[in-house]
Coordinates of C-alpha atoms in Angstrom, one line a residue:
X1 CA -4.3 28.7 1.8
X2 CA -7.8 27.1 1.8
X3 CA -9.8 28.7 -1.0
X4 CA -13.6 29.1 -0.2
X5 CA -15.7 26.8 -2.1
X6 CA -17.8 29.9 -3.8
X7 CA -14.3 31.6 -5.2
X8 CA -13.3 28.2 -6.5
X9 CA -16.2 27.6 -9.1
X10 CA -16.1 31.1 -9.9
X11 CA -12.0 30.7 -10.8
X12 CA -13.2 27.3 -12.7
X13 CA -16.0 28.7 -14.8
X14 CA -13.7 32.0 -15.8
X15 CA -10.6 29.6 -16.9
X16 CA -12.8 26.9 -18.5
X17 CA -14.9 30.1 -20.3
X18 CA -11.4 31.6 -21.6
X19 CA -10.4 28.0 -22.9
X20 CA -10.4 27.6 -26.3
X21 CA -11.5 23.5 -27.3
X22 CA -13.6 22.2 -30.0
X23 CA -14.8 19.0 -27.9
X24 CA -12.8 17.1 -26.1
X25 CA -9.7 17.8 -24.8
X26 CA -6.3 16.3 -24.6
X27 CA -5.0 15.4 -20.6
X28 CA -2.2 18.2 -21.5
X29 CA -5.0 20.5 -21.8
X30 CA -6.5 19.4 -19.1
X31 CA -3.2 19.6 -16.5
X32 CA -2.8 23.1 -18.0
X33 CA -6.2 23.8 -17.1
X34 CA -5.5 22.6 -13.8
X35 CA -2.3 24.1 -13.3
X36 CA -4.1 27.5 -13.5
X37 CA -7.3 26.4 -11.3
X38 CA -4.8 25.1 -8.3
X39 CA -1.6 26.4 -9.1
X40 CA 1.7 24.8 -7.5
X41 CA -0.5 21.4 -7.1
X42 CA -0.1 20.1 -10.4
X43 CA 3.5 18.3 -11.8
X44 CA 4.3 17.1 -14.8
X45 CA 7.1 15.0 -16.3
X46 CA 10.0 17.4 -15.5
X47 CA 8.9 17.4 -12.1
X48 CA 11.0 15.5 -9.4
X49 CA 7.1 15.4 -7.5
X50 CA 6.2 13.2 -10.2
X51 CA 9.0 11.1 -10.6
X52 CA 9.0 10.3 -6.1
X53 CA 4.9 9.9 -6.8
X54 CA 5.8 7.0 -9.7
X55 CA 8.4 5.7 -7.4
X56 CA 6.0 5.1 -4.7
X57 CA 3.6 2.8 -6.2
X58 CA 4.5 -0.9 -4.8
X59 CA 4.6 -2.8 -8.6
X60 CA 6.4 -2.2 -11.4
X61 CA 3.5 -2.7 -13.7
X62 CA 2.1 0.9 -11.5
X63 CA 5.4 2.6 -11.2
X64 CA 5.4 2.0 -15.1
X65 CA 2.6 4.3 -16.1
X66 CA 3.3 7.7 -17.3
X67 CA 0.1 10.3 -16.6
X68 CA 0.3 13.4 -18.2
X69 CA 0.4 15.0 -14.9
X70 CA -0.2 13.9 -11.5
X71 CA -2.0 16.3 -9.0
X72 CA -0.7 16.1 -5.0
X73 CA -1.8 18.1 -2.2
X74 CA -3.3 18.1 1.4
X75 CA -5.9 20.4 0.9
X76 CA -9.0 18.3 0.7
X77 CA -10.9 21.8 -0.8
X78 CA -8.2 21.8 -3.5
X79 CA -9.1 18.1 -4.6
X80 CA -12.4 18.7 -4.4
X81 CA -11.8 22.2 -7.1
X82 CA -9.7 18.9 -9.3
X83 CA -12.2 16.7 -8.9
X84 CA -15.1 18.9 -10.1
X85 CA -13.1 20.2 -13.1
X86 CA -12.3 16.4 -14.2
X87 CA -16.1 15.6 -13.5
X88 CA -17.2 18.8 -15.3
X89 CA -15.2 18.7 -18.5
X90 CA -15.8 14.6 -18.4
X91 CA -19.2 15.2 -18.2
X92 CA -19.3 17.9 -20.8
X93 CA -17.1 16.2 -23.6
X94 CA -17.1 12.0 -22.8
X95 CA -13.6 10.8 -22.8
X96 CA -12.0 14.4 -21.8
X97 CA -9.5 14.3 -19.2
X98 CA -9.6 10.9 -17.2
X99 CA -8.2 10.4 -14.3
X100 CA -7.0 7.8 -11.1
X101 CA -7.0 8.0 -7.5
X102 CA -4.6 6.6 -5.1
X103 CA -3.5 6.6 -1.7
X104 CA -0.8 3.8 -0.7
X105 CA -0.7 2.6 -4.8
X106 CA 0.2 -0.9 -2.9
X107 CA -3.3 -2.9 -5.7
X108 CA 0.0 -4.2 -8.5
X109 CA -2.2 -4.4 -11.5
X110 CA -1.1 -2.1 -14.3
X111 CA -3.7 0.7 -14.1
X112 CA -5.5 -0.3 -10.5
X113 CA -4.4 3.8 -8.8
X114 CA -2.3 4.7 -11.9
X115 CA -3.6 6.0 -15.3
X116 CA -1.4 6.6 -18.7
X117 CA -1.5 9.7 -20.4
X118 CA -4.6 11.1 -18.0
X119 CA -4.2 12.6 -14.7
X120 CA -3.6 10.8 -11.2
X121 CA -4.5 12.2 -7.7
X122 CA -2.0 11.6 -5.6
X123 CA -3.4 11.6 -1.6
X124 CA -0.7 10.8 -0.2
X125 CA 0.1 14.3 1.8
X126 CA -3.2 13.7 3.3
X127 CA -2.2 12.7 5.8
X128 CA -2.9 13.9 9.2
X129 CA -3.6 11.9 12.2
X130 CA -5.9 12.7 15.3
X131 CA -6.6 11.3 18.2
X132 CA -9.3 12.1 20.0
X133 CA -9.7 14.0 23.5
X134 CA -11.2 10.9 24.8
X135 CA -8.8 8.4 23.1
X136 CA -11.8 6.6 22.0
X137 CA -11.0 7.0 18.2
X138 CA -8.6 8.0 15.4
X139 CA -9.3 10.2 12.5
X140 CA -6.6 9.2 9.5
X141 CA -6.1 11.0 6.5
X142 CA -6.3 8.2 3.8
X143 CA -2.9 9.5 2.4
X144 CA -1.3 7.3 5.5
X145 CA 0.3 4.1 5.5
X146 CA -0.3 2.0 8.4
X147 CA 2.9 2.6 9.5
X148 CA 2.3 6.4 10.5
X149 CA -0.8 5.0 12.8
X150 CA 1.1 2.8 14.4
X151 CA 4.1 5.2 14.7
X152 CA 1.4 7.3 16.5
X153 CA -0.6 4.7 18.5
X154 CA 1.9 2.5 19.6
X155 CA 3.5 4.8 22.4
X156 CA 0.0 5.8 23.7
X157 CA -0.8 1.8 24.6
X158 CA -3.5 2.5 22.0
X159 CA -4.5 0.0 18.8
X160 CA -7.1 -0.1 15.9
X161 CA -7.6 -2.1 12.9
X162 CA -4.6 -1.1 10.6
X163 CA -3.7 -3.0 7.9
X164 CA -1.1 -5.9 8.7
X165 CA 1.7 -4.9 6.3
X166 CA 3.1 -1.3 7.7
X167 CA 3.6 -0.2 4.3
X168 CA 0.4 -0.7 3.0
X169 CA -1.8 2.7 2.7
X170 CA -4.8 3.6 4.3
X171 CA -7.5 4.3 1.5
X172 CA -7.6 1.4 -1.0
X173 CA -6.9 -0.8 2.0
X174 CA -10.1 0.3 3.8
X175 CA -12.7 0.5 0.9
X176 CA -11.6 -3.0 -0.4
X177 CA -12.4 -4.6 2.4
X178 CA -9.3 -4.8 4.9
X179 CA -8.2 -7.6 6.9
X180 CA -6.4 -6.9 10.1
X181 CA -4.8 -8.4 13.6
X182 CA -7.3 -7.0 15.4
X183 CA -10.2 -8.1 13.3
X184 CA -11.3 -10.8 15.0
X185 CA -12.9 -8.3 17.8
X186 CA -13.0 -4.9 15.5
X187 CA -14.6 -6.4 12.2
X188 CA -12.8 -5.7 8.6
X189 CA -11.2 -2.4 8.7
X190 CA -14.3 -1.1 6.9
X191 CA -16.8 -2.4 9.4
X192 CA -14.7 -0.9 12.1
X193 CA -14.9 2.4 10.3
X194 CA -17.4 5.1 12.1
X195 CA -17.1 7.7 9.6
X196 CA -16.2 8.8 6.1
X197 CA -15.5 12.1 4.8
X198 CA -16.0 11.9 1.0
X199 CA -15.6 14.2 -1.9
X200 CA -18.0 13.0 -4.4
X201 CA -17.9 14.0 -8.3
X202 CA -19.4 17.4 -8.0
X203 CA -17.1 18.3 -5.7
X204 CA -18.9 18.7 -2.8
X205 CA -17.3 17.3 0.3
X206 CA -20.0 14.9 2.6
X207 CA -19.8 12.2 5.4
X208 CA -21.2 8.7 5.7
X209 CA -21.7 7.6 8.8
X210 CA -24.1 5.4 10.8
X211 CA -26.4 8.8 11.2
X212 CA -25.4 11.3 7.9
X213 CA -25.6 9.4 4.9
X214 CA -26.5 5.9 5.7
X215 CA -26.9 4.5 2.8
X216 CA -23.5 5.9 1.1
X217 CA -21.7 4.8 4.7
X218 CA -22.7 1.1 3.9
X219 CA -21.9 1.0 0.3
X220 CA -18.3 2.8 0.9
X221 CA -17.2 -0.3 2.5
X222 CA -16.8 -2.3 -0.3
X223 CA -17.1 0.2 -3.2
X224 CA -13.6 0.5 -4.1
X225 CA -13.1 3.6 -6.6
X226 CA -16.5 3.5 -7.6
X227 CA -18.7 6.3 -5.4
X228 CA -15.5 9.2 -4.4
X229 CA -12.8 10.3 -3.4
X230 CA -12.7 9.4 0.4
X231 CA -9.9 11.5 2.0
X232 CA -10.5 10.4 5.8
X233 CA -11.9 7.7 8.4
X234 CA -12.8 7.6 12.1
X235 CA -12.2 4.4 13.8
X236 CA -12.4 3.3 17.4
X237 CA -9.4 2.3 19.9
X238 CA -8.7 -0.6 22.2
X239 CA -5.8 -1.5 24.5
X240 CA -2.8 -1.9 22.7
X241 CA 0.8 -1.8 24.4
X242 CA 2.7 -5.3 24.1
X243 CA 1.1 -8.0 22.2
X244 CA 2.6 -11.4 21.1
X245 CA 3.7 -12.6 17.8
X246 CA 6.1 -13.0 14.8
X247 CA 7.0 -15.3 12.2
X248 CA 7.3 -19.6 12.7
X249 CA 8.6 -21.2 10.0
X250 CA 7.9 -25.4 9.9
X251 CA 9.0 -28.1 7.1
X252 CA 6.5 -28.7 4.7
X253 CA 6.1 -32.4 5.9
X254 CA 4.3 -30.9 8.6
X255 CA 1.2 -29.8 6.5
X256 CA -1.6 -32.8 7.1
X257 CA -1.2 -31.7 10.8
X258 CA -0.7 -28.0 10.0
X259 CA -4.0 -28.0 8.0
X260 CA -6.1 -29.7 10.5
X261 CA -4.6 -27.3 13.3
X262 CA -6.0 -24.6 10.7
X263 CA -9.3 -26.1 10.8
X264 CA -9.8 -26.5 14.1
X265 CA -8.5 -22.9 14.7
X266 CA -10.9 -21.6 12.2
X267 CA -14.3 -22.3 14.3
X268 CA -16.5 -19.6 15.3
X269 CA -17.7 -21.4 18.3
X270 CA -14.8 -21.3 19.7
X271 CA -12.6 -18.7 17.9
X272 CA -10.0 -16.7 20.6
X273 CA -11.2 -13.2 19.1
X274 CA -7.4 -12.1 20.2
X275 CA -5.8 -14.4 18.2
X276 CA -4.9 -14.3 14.5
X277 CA -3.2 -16.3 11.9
X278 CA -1.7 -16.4 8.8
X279 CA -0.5 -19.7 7.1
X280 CA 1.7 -18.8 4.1
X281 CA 3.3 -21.5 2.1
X282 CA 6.3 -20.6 0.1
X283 CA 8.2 -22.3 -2.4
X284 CA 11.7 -21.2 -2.4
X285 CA 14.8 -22.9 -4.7
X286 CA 12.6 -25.5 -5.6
X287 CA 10.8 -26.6 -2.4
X288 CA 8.2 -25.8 -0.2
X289 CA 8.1 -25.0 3.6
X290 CA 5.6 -23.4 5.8
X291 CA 6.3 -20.2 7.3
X292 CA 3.4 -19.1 10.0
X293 CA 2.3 -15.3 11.0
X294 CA 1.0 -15.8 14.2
X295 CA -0.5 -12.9 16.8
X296 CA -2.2 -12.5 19.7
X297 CA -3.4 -9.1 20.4
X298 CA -4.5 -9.6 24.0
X299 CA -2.0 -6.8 25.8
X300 CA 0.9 -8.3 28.0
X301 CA 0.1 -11.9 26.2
X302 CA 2.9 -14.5 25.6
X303 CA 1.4 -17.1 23.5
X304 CA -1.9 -18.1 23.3
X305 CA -3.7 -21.9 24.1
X306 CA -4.9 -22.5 20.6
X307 CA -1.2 -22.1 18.8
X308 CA 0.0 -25.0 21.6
X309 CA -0.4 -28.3 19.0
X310 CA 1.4 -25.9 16.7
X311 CA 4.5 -24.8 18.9
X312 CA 5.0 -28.4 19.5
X313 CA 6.3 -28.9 16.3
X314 CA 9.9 -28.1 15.8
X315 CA 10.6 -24.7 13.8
X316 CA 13.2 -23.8 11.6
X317 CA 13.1 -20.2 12.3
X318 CA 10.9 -18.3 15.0
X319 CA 10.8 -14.8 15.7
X320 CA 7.7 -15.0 18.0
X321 CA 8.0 -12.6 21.3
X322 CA 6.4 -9.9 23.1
X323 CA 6.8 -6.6 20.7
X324 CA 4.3 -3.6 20.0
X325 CA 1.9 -4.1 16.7
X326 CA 3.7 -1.5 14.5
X327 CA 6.7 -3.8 15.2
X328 CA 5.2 -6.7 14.1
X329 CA 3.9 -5.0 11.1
X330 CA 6.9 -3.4 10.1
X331 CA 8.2 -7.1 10.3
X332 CA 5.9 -8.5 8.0
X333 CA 6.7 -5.4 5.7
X334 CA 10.1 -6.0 5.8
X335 CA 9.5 -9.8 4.3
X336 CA 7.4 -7.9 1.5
X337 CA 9.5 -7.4 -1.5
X338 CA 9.0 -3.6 -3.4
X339 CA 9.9 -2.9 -6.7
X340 CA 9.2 -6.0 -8.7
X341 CA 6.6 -6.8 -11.1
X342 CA 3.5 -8.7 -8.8
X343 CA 0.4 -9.9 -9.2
X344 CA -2.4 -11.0 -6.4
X345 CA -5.5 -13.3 -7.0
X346 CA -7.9 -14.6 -4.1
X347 CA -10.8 -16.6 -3.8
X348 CA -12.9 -18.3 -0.8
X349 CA -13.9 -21.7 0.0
X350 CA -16.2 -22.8 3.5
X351 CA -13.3 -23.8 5.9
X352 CA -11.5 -27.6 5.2
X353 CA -8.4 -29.1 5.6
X354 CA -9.4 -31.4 2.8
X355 CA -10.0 -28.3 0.6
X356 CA -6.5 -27.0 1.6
X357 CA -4.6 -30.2 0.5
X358 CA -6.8 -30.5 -2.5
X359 CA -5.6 -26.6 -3.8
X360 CA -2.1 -27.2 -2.3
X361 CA -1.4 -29.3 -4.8
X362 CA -2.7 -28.0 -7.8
X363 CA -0.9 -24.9 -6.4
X364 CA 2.4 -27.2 -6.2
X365 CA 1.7 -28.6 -9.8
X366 CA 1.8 -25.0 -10.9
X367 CA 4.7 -23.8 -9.3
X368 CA 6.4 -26.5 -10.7
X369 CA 5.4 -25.2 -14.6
X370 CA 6.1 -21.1 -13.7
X371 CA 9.9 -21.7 -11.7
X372 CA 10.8 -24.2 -14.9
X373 CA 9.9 -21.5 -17.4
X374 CA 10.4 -18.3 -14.8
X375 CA 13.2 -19.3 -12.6
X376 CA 13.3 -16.6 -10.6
X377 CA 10.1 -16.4 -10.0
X378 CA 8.8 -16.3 -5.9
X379 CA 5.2 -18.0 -5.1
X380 CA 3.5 -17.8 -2.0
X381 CA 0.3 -19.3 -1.6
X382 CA -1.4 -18.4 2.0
X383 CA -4.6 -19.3 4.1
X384 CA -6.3 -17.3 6.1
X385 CA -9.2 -17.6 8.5
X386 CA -12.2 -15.6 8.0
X387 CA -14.7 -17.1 10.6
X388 CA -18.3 -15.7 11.3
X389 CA -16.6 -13.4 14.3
X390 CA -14.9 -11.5 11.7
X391 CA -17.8 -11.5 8.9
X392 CA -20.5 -10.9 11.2
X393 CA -19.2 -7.8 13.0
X394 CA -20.3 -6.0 9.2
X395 CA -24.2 -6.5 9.6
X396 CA -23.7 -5.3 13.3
X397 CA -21.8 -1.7 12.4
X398 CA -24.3 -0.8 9.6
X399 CA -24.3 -3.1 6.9
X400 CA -21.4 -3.0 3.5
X401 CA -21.1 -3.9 0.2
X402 CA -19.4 -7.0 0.4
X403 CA -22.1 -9.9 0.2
X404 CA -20.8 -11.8 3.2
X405 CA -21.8 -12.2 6.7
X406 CA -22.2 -15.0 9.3
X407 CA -24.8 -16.7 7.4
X408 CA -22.0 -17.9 5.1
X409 CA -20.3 -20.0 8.1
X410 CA -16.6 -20.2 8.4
X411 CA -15.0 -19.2 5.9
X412 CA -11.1 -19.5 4.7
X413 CA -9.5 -17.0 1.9
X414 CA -6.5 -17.9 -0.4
X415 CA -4.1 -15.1 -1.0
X416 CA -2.0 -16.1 -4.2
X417 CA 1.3 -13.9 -4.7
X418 CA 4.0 -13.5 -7.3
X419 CA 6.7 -11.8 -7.9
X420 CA 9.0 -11.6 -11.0
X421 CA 10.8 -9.1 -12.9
X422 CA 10.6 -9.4 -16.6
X423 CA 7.4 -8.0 -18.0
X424 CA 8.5 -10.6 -20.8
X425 CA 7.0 -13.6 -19.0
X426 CA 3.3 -11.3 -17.9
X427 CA 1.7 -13.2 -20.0
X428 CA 2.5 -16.8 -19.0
X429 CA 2.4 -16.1 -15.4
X430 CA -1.3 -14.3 -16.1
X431 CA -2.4 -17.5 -17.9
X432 CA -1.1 -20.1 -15.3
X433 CA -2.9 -18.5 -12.6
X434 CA -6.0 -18.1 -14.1
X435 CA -5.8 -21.4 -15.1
X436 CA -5.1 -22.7 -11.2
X437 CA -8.0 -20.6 -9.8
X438 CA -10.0 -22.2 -12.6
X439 CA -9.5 -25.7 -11.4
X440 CA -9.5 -24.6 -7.7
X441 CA -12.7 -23.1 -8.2
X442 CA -14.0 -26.3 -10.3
X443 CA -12.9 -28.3 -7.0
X444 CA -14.6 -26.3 -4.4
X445 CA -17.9 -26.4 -6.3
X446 CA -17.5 -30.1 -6.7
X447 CA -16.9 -29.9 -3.0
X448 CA -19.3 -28.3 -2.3
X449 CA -17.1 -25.9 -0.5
X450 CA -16.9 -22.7 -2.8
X451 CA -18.3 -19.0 -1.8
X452 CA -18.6 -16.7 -4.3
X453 CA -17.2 -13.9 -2.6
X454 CA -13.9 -12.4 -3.7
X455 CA -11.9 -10.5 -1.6
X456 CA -11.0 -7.4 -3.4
X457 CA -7.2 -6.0 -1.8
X458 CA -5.9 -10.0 -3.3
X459 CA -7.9 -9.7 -6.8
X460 CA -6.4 -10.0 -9.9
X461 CA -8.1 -7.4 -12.5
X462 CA -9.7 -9.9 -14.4
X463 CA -11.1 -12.0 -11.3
X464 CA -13.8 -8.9 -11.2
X465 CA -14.3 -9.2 -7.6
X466 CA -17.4 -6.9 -7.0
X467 CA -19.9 -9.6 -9.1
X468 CA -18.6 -11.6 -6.0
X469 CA -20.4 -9.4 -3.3
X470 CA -24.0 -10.8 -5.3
X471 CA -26.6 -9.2 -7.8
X472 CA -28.3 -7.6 -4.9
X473 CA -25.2 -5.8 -3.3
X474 CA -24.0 -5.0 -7.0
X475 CA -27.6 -3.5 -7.6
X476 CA -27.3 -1.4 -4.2
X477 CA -23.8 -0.3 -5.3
X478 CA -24.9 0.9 -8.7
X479 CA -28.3 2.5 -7.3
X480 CA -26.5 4.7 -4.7
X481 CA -23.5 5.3 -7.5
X482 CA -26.6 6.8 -9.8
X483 CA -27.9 8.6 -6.4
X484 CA -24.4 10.6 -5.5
X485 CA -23.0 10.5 -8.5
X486 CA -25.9 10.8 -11.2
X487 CA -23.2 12.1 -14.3
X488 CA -21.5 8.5 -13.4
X489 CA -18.2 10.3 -13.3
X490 CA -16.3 7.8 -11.3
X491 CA -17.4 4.6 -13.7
X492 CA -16.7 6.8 -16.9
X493 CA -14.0 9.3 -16.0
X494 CA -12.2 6.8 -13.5
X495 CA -11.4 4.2 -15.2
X496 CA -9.4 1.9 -13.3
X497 CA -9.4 -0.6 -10.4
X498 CA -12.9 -2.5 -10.3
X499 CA -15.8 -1.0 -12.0
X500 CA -19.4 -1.6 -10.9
X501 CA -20.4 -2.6 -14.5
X502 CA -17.5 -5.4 -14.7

């Protein structure tokens, strides 16, 4: 039952009125509270609701926090009644009844959609999927994973800019950025978007878009946790059906002509805006080889020009073919290990083969120290091509938050991944990789070669990505923040993931 937005803050005021508190309150109080505001929505400990919810999260450093109580539903006016309680009693008494916000829970960082002892909102049964009449766009309930699109797109011959990994959810994923197969010709995921529906702190439930809300539409894609709760997005569609790609896996010998084919790939004069690439170096029982993601998203495609001085070289493995994109996704989700402690960190560097030798092996240096100490410890250490047509597409569809556009030239990002599974060695493995992105960055500034900009789905918690977008985008971030959500509720109350002030 959807309960009209009147009878909501009258059922609010009456059961905060009737509370008894002296200041703040515990998060107990406040699920109880909540409980009685939306009742059958709200689970605590006992709760088997709970228990799937912390199950869900892709890290063990996530799955690992206990909330007090975790809210889930599909009624976007029952989040909103949440979401103006938490913002009202936060408000009210500072430090009462924090809270966190996830959709796919796939950031790893302790704390990134998760929150101990305060209250998470769990999205994830919002989750509906249009298409519309016209089959022009999708309208996703940010609840989804990737997946689910697919599921639905794939049999209509239709595609959009999902995320990569089918596992991967549809909320953080988008407001972080999102890099996708299709984003050579659709932008980002959040420069693809054409709409937002957003609950913001009061409760009141909006939309951003290149008409309504301009200035919150540009600053969503980007803002991470920091302006709402956004429960959906439009985007468009293109052609999909059969497209071409998999996995090719080369020796590691192979990487001073790998890395020039890289560089030559990644040239925005001449970039295939069908074709896209992943170059993910894994070290594996005490080597290294190369293991390639290619795709070409051009429909009824079998290969593509531009991989042909790759293909030549021998694989060890190849699952490249004809197949549909959720296939291929599900493929790559498949090679993506769940359950294990992980960490992500990221940064950016003007594209250069040199540059990619040069942090190879500082990368190869450190493996070396974490698999002597951490033995069973996997590193992956991947390239990936972010040339002007994928950067410039975000000044074109309205502007973001991000701090990056084709002004910055070609550009390659490094996605850094680890997985382990004693929380034992956290520290160790947090201190070697901040001490490699040290000296990586020290090198691309010596360079010459080093951009600022951080993409936020690979950051670490203490790289503190959003300085990365620049003072003036941090500026507009905090100026709008102050314009839709003047209490600051979502800096003060929500206090994980990346915060503006960081």
């Amino acid at each position: 039952m959807i309960v009209p937005l009147h009878f909501s803050r009258l059922i609010l005021g009456l059961v905060v009125l009737s509370s008894i508190s002296n200041g703040r309150r515990t998060s107990l109080e406040c699920c109880a509270i909540l409980a009685k505001i939306i009742p059958g929505n709200v689970f605590l400990s006992t709760s088997s609701v709970y228990g799937t919810s912390l199950a869900s999260y892709w890290s063990q450093q996530e799955q690992a926090l206990q909330p007090a109580c975790i809210v889930r539903t599909g009624n976007i006016n029952t989040i909103a009644t949440a979401v103006r309680f938490l913002g009202n009693e936060n408000h009210q008494n500072p430090g009462s009844c924090p809270f966190a916000v996830r959709s796919g829970g796939h950031t790893p960082f302790a704390g990134s959609a998760n929150i101990q002892a305060g209250i998470t909102i769990d999205l994830s049964l919002v989750n509906d999927i249009v298409v519309s009449e016209g089959r022009s766009r999708i309208r996703l309930g940010v609840g989804n994973r990737w997946g689910a699109v697919n599921d639905v797109l794939d049999p209509l011959n239709l595609a959009t800019a999902t995320g990569r990994i089918s596992g991967v959810g549809v909320g953080g994923f988008t407001s972080g950025g999102g890099m996708s197969f299709y984003s050579p010709r659709l932008g980002l995921t959040c420069d693809a978007v054409l709409n937002f529906d957003v609950i913001l702190s009061s409760g009141e439930i909006v939309q951003a878009n290149s008409r309504v809300n301009p200035d919150l539409f540009r600053a969503l894609k980007g803002a991470s946790n920091n302006l709402g709760i956004i429960t959906h997005i439009d985007l468009p569609l293109v052609e999909g059906g059969f497209i071409w790609g998999g996995f090719y896996a080369i020796e590691m010998s192979n990487r001073p002509q790998v890395f020039s084919f890289f560089e030559e790939l990644n040239n925005s004069t001449t970039y295939d805006p069908y074709v896209s690439v992943i170059n993910t170096n894994v070290f594996s029982n005490g080597s290294w080889y190369i293991l390639f993601h290619l795709v070409n998203t051009r429909p009824g495609a079998i290969s593509s020009p531009v991989f042909a001085s790759l293909l030549a070289i021998p694989p060890l493995f190849s699952t490249l073919r004809q197949a549909t994109h959720g296939n291929l996704t599900d493929e790559f989700n498949a090679g993506t290990p769940v359950n294990s402690r992980a960490l992500l960190a990221t940064m950016t560097f003007s594209n250069s083969a040199t540059f990619m030798e040069t942090f190879f092996q500082l990368a190869n240096t450190t493996s070396a120290s974490m698999t002597s100490k951490v033995p069973g410890l996997a590193f992956t250490l991947s390239f990936q091509p972010w040339p002007q047509t994928i950067t410039g597409r975000g000044r074109v569809n309205g502007g973001n938050a991000l701090g990056i556009d084709a002004t910055d030239g070609d550009l390659t990002n490094i996605d850094l991944t680890l997985y382990w599974n004693d929380a034992t060695d956290d520290g160790f493995i947090y201190a070697e990789t901040e001490k490699l992105f040290d000296a990586g960055v020290k090198k691309a500034k010596d360079m010459g070669l080093w951009n600022r900009y951080l993409y936020l789905n690979y950051a670490d918690k203490w790289q503190k990505p959003i300085r990365g977008y620049g003072l003036n985008n941090v500026r507009m971030l905090r100026r709008i923040g102050r314009k839709y959500d003047p209490r600051q509720i979502f800096q003060n109350a929500v206090v994980g993931g990346f915060k503006l002030a960081d």
